[in-house]
CSV table of C-alpha atoms in Angstrom, one decimal:
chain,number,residue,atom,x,y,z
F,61,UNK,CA,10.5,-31.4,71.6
F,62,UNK,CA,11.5,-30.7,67.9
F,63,UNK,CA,15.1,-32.1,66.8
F,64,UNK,CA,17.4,-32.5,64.0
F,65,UNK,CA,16.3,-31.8,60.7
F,66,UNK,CA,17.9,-30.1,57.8
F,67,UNK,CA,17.3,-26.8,57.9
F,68,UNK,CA,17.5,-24.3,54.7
F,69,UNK,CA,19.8,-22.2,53.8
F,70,UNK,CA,19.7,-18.8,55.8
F,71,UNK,CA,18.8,-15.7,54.8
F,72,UNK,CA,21.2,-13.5,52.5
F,73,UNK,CA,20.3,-10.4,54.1
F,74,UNK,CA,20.9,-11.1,58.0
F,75,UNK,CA,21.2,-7.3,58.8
F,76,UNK,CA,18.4,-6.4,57.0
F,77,UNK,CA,16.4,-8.9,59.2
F,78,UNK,CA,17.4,-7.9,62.4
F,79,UNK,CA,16.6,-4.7,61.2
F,80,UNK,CA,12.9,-5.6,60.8
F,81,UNK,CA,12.7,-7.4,63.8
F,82,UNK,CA,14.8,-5.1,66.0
F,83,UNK,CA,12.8,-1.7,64.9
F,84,UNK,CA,9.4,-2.5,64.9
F,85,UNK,CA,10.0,-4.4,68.3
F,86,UNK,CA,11.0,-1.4,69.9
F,87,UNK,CA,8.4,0.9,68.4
F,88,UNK,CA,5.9,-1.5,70.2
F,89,UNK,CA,7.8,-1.5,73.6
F,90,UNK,CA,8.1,2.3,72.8
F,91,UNK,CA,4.4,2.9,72.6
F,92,UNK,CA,3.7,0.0,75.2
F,93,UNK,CA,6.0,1.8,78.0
F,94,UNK,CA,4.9,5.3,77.1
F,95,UNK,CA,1.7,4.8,78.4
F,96,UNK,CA,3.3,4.1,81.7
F,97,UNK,CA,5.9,6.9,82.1
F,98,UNK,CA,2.5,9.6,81.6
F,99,UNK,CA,0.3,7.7,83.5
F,100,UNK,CA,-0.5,10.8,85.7
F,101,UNK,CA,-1.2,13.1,82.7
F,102,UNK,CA,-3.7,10.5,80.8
F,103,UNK,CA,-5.4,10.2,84.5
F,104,UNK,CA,-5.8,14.0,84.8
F,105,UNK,CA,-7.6,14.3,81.4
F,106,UNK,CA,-9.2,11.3,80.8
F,107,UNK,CA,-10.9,10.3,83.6
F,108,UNK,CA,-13.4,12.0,86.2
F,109,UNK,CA,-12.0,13.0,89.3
F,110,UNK,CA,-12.8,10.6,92.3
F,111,UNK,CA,-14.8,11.7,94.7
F,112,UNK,CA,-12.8,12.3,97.7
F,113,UNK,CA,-9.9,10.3,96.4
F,114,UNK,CA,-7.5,12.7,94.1
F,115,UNK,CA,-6.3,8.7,92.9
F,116,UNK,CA,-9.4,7.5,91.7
F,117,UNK,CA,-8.2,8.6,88.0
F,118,UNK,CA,-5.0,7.4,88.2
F,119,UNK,CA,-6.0,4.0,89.4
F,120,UNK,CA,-8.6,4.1,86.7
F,121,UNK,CA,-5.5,4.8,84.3
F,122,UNK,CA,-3.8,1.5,85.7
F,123,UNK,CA,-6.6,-0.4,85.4
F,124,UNK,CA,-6.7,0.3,81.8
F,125,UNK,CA,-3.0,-0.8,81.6
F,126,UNK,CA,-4.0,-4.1,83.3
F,127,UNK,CA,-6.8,-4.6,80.5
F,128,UNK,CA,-3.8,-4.3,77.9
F,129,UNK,CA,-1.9,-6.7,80.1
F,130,UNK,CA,-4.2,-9.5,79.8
F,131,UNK,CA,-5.1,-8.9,76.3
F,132,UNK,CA,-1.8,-9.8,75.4
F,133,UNK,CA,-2.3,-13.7,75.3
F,134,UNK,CA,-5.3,-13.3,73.0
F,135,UNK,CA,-2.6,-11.0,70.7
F,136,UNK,CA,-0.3,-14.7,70.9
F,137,UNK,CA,-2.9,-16.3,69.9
F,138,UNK,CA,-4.2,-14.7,67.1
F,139,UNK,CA,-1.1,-13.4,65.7
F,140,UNK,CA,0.5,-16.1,66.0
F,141,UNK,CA,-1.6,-18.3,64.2
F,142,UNK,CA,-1.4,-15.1,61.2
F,143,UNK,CA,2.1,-15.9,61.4
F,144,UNK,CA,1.9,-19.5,60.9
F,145,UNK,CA,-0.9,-19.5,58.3
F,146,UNK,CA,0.7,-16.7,55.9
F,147,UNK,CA,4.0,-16.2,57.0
F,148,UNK,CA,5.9,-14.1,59.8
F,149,UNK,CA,6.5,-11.0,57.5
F,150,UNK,CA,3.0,-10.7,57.2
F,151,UNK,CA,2.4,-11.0,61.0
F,152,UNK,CA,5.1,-8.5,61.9
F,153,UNK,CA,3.1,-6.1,59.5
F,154,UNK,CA,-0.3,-6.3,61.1
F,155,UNK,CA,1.6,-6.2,64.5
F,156,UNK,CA,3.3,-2.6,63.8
F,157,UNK,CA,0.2,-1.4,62.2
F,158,UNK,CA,-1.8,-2.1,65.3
F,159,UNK,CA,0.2,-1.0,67.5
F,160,UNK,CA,0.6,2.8,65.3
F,161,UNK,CA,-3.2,2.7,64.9
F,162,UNK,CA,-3.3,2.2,68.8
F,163,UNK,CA,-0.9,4.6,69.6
F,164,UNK,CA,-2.8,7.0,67.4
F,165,UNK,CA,-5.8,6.4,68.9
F,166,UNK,CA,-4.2,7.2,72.5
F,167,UNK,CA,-2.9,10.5,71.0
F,168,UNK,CA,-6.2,11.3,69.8
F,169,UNK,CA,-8.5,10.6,72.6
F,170,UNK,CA,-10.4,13.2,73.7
F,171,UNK,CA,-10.2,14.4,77.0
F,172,UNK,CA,-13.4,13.9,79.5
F,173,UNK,CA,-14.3,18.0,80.0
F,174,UNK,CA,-14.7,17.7,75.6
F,175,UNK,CA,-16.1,14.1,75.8
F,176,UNK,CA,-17.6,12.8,78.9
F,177,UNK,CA,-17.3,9.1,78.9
F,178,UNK,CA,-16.3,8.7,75.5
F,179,UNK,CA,-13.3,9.5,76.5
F,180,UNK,CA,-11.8,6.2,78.7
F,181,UNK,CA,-14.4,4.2,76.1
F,182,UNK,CA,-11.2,5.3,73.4
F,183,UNK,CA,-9.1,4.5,75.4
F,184,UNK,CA,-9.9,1.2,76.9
F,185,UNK,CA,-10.0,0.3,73.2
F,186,UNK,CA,-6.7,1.4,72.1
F,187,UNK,CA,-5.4,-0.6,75.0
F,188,UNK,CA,-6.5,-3.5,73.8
F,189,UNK,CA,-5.3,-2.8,70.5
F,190,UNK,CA,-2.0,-2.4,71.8
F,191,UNK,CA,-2.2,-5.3,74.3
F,192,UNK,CA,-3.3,-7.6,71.0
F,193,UNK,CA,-0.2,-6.2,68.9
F,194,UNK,CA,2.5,-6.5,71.8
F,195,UNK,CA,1.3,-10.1,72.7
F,196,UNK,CA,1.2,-10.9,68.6
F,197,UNK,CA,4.7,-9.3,67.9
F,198,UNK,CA,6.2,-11.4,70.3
F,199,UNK,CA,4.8,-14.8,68.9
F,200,UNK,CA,5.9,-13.1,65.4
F,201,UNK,CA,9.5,-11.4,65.8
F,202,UNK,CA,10.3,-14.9,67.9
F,203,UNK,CA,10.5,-16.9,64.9
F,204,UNK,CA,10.9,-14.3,62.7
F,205,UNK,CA,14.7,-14.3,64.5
F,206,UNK,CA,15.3,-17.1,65.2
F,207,UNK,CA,14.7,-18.7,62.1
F,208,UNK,CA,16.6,-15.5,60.0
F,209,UNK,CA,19.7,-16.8,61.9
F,210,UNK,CA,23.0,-18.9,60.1
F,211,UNK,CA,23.3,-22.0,61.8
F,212,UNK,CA,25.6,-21.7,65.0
F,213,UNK,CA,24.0,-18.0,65.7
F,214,UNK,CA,20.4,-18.5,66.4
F,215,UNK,CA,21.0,-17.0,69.9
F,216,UNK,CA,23.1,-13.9,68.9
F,217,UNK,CA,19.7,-13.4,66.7
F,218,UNK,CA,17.5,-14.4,69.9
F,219,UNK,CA,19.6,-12.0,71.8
F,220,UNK,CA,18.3,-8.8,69.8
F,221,UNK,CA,14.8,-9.5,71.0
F,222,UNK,CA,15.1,-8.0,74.6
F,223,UNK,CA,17.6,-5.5,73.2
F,224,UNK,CA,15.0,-4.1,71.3
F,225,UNK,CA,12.6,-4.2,73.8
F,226,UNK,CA,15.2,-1.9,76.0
F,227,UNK,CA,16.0,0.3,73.7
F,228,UNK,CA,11.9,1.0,72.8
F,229,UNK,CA,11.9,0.9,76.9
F,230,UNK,CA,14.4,3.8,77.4
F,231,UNK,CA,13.5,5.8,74.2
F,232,UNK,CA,10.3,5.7,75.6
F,233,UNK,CA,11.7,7.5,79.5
F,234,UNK,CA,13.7,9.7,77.3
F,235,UNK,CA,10.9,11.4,75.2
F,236,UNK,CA,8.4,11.3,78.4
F,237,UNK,CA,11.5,13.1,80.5
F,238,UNK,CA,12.3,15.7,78.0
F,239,UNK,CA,8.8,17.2,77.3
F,240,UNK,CA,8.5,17.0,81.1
F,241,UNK,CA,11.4,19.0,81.5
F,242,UNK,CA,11.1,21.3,78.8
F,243,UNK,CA,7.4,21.8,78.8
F,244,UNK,CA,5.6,24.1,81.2
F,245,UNK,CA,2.8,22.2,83.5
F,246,UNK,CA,0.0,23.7,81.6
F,247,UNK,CA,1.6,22.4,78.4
F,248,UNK,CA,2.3,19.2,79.4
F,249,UNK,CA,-1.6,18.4,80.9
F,250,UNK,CA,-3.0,19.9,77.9
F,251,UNK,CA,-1.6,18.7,74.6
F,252,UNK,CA,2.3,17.4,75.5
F,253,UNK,CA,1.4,14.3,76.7
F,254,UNK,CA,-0.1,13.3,73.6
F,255,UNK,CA,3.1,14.4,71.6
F,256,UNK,CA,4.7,10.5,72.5
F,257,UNK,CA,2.1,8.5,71.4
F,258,UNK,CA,1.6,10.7,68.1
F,259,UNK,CA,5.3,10.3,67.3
F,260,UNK,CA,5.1,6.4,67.9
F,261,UNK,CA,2.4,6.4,65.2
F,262,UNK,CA,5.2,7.9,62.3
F,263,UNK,CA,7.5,5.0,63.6
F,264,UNK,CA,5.8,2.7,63.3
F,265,UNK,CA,5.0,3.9,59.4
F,266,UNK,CA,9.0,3.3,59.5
F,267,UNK,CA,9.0,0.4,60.8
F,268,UNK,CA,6.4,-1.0,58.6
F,269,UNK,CA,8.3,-0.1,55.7
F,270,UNK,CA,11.1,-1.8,56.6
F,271,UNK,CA,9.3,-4.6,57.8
F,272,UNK,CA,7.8,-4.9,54.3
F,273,UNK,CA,11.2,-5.4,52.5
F,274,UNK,CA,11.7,-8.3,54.7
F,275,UNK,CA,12.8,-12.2,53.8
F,276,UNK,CA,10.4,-14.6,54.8
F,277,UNK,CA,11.4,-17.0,56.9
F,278,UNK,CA,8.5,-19.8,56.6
F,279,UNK,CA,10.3,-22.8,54.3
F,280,UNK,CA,8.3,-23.7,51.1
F,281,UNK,CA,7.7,-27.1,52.7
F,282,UNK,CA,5.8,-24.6,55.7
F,283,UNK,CA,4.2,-22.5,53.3
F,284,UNK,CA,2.7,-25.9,51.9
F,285,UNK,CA,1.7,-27.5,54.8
F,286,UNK,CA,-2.0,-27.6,56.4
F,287,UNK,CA,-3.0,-24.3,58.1
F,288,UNK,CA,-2.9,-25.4,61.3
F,289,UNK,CA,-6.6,-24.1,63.4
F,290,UNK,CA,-6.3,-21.5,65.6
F,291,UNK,CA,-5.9,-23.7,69.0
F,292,UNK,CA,-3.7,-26.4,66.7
F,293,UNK,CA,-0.4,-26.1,69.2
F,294,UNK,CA,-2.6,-26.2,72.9
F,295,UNK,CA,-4.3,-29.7,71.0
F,296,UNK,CA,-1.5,-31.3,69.4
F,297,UNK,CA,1.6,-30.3,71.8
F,298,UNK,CA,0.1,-29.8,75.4
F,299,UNK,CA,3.5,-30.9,76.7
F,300,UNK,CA,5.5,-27.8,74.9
F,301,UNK,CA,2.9,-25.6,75.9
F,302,UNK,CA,3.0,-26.0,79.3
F,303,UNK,CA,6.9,-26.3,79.0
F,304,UNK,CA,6.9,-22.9,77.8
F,305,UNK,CA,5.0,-21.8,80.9
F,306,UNK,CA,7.2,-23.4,83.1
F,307,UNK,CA,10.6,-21.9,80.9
F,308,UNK,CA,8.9,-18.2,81.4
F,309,UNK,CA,7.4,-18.2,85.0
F,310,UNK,CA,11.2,-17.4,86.6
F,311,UNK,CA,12.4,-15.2,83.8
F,312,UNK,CA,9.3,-13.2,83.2
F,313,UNK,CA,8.8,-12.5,87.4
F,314,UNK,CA,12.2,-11.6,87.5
F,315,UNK,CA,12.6,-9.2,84.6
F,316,UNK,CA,9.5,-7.4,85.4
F,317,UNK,CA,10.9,-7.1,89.0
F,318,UNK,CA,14.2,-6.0,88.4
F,319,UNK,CA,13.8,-3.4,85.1
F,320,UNK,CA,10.4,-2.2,85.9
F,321,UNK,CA,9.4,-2.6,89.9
F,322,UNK,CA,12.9,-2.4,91.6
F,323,UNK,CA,12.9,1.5,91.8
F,324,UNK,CA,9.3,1.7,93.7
F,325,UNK,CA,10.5,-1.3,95.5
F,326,UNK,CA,13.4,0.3,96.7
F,327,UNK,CA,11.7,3.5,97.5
F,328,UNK,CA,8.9,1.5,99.6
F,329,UNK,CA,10.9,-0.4,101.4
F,330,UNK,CA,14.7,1.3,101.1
F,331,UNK,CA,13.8,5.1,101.6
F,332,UNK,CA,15.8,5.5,98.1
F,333,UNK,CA,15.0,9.2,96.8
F,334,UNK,CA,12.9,9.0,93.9
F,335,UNK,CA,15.3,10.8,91.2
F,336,UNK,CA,18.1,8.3,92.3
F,337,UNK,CA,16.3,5.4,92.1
F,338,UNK,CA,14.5,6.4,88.3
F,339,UNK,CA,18.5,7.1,87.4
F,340,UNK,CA,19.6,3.8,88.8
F,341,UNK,CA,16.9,1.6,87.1
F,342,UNK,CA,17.6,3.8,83.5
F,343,UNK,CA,21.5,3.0,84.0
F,344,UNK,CA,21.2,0.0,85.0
F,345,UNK,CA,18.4,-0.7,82.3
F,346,UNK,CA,21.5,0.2,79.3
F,347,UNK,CA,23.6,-1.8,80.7
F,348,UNK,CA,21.1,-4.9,80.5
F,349,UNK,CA,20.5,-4.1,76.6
F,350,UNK,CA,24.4,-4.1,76.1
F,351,UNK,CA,25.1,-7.9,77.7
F,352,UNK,CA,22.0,-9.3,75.5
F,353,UNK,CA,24.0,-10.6,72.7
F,354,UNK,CA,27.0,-11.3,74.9
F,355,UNK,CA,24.6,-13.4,76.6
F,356,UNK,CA,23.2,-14.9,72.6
F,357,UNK,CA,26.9,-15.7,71.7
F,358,UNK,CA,27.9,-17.4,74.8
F,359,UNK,CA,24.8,-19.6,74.6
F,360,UNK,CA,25.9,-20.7,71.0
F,361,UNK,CA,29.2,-21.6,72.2
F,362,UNK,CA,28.1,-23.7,75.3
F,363,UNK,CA,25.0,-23.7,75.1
F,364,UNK,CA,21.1,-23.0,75.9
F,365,UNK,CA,20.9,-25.0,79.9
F,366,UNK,CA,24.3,-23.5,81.4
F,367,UNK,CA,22.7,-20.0,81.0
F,368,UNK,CA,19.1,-20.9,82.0
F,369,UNK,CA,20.8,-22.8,84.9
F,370,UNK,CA,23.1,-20.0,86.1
F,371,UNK,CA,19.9,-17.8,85.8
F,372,UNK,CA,17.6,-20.0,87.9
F,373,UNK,CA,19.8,-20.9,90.5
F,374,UNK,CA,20.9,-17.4,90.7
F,375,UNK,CA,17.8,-15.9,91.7
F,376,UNK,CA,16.4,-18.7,93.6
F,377,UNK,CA,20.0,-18.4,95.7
F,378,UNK,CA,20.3,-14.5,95.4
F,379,UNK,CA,17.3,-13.2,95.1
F,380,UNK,CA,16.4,-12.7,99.0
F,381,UNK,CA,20.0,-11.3,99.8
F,382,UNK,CA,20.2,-9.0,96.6
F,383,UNK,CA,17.2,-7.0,97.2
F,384,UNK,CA,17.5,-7.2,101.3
F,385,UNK,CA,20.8,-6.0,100.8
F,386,UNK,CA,18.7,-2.7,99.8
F,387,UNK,CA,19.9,0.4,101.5
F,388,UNK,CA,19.0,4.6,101.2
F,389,UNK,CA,22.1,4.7,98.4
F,390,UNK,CA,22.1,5.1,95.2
F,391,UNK,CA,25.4,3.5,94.5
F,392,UNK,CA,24.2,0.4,96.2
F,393,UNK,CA,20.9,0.0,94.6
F,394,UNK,CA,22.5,0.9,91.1
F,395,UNK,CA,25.2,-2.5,92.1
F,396,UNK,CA,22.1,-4.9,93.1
F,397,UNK,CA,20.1,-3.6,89.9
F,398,UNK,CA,23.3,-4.3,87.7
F,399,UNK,CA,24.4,-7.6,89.6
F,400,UNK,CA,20.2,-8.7,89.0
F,401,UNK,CA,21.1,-7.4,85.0
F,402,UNK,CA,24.1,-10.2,84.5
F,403,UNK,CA,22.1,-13.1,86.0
F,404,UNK,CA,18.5,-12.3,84.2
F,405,UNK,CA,20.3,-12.2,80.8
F,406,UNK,CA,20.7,-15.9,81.5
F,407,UNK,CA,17.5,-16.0,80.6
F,408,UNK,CA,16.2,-12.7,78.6
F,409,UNK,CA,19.3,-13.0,75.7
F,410,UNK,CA,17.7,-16.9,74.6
F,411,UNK,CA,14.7,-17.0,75.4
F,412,UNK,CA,13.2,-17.0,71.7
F,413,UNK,CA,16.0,-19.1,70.4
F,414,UNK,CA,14.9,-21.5,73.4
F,415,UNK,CA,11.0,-21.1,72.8
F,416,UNK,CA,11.5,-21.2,68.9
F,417,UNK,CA,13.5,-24.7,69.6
F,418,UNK,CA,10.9,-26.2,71.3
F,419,UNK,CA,7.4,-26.2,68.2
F,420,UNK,CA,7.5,-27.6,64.8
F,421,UNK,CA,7.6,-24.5,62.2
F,422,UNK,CA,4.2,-25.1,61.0
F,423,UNK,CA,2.8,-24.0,64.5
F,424,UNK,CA,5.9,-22.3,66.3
F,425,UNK,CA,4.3,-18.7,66.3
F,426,UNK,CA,1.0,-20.0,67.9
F,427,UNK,CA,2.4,-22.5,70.4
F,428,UNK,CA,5.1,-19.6,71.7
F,429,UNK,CA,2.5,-16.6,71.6
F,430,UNK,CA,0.0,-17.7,73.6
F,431,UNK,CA,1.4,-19.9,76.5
F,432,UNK,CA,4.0,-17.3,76.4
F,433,UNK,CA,2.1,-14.0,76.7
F,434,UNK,CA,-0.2,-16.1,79.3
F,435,UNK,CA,2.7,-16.8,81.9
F,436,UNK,CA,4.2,-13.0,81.6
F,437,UNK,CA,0.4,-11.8,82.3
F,438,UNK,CA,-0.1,-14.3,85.3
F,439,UNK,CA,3.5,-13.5,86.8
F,440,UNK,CA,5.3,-10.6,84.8
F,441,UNK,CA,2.3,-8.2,85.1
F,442,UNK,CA,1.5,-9.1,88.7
F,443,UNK,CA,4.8,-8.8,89.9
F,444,UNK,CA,4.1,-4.9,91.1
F,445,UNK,CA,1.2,-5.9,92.3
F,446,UNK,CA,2.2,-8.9,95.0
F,447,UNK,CA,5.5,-6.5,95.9
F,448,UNK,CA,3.1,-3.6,96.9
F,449,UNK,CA,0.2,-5.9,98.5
F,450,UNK,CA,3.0,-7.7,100.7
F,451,UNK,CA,4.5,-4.1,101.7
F,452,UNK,CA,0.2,-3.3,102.4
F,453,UNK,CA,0.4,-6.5,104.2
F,454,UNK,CA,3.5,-5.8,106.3
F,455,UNK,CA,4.9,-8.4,104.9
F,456,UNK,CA,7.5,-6.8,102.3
F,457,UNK,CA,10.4,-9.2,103.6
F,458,UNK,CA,8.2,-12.0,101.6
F,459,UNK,CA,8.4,-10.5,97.9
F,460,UNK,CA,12.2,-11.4,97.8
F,461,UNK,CA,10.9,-14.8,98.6
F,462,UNK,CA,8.2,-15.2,96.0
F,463,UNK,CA,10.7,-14.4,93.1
F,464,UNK,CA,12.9,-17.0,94.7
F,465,UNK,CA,11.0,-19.7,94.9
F,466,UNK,CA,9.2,-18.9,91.5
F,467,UNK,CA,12.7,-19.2,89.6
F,468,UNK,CA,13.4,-22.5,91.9
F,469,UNK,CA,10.7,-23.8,90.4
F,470,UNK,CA,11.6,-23.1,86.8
F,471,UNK,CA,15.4,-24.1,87.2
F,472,UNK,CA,13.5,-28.0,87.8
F,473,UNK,CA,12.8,-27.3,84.5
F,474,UNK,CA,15.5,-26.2,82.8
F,475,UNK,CA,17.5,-29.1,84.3
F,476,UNK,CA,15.2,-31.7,82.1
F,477,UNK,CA,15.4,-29.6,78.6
F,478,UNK,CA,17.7,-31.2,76.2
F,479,UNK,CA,20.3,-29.2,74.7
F,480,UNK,CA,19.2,-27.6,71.7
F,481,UNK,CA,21.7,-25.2,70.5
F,482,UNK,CA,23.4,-27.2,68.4
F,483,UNK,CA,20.8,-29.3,66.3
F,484,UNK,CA,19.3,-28.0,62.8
F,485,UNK,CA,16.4,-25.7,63.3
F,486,UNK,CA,13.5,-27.7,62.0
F,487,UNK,CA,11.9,-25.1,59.1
């Protein structure tokens, strides 16, 4: 664990970096989530219809989103060893430009009548672009951030990181839900489904040029330094590494089960009408981006474990009775969603200050990216997967469970990190 050492002074134009942080990190939750919300359209046009199975091309669409999923560790990885080696501005740069080359590329695919098979061959590779850029930006804007803060604010900063990503999330619904509703069916198979990712591509134009006019965080004394090789943090700081995974398993099954699965779950298991539970999770979704830096400001005022503690133990208590407490009404899954919202913030609002706290600067980006994006794969991405394949087993009532025990098990963790919200950042 790194500890006190003298840190620079911060940067002059604080705004300016959250800015660049903040709007490129949405743009690649933007494009990321937009893939999701139009599933059904991509499946109709780029894929072969199943024989006998009219969900042959939508599970083929899935299992594209899956190989974007697990490309997001390489993404930490290599992007965060860009970012150690040459700087976090330059990281952040080739982050938003893969992700708006990506998102292009989804735009552009051709569709399977025009195509054949070259048609999911485009893309399965923009996936992966996007899976490398959303694993990389991660590793990137987390010390970007975090080191861009005044001493005494590092988790305010931290905070903005999961605001971002909310805001890219619900942009992303909005845009999918109005051309839905405006479009007619026709319209919306044929060419409006495209219209999302093509506008992500002139974001993310924006937010490269904003990105570009960024301070550098990296010290001179980093910029100095050895480049560290591209497997320098696993080799040298197993310990941190694996403390990351252990920091993120709780959080990352948690969030991915609360702002993304909760509305199927409840509609599986709850008989919640569709519309009501899309309009709970999108409420309840703005309400989560609004307590992130209420969350980064308490944590620099008390501190990084009373937060991760109050998360932990308030899934592994809650979890089981929040989402049993699941009924066919709206107001009541909106209040479990919400009640979920204020403990996972806990967590979500300093995570990157927490993460960024843990490596030495001159292979922070690296050492978060990887174990990081490896953890959310393993337990973030699965997390629709083991709720749906314990309803297939008859087993729903066991889901609650998992999530509980999974944040038990990271709260033994948070109870042996040292507080770290007060010492010098090391740069």
């Amino acid at each position: 664990m790194t500890s006190v050492q003298t840190a620079p002074a911060p940067t002059k134009r604080p705004v300016r970096q959250l800015l660049a942080a903040s709007v490129g990190n949405a743009v690649e939750w933007y494009d990321w989530y937009a893939y999701t919300f139009l599933a059904t359209y991509i499946a109709a046009e780029i894929f072969p219809p199943g024989a006998g199975s009219s969900l042959v091309p939508l599970l083929s669409t899935f299992a594209v989103f899956a190989v974007g999923f697990f490309m997001r560790p390489v993404g930490g990885l290599l992007m965060g060893a860009v970012a150690d080696r040459h700087g976090r501005r330059t990281a952040l740069t080739v982050t938003i430009l893969l992700m708006g080359g990506s998102s292009l590329l989804v735009g552009l695919t051709p569709s399977y009548a025009t195509a054949g098979l070259a048609a999911p061959a485009v893309l399965v590779l923009a996936r992966l672009l996007q899976g490398l850029s959303v694993g990389g930006e991660f590793a990137a804007s987390t010390t970007f951030l975090v080191e861009s803060a005044a001493p005494g604010r590092r988790g305010l900063f931290s905070s903005f990181q999961y605001v971002s990503t909310t805001a890219g999330q619900l942009l992303a619904s909005g845009v999918a839900t109005l051309l839905v509703d405006t479009l007619a069916p026709d319209a919306m198979h044929g060419w409006g489904w495209r219209v999302p990712f093509l506008l992500g591509a002139v974001l993310a134009l924006t937010g490269f040029w904003i990105r570009r006019g960024a301070q550098e965080t990296r010290s001179d004394s980093g910029r100095q330094a050895p480049r560290p090789g591209l497997l320098e943090a696993l080799r040298r700081h197993p310990r941190e590494s694996l403390l990351i995974c252990g920091i993120t398993a709780g959080g990352t099954l948690a969030y991915y089960t609360w702002t993304s699965y909760l509305p199927t779950y409840a509609e599986l298991n709850a008989g919640v009408d569709t519309s009501d539970a899309l309009l709970a999770g999108t409420l309840s979704l703005a309400f989560f981006g609004l307590l992130q830096p209420l969350g980064g400001l308490l944590s620099d005022r008390v501190g990084r474990r009373p937060l991760l503690l109050a998360f932990g133990l308030g899934f592994a208590l809650l979890a089981v009775p929040l989402l049993h407490a699941l009924r066919d009404s709206f107001a009541v899954l909106l209040l479990v969603q919400c009640a979920g919202m204020v403990l996972l913030t806990g967590f979500t609002s300093i995570s990157a200050a927490v993460n960024a706290e843990i490596f030495p600067p001159w292979v922070r980006a690296a050492g978060i990216g990887f174990p990081y994006s490896l953890t959310v794969a393993l337990f973030g991405g699965t997390a629709p997967y083991v709720g749906t394949l314990f309803k297939d087993l008859g087993r729903s009532g066991l889901f609650p469970w998992y999530v509980s025990v999974v944040c038990l098990l990271s709260t033994l963790v948070y109870l042996r990190l040292p507080e770290t919200a007060r010492t010098d950042l090391e740069r």
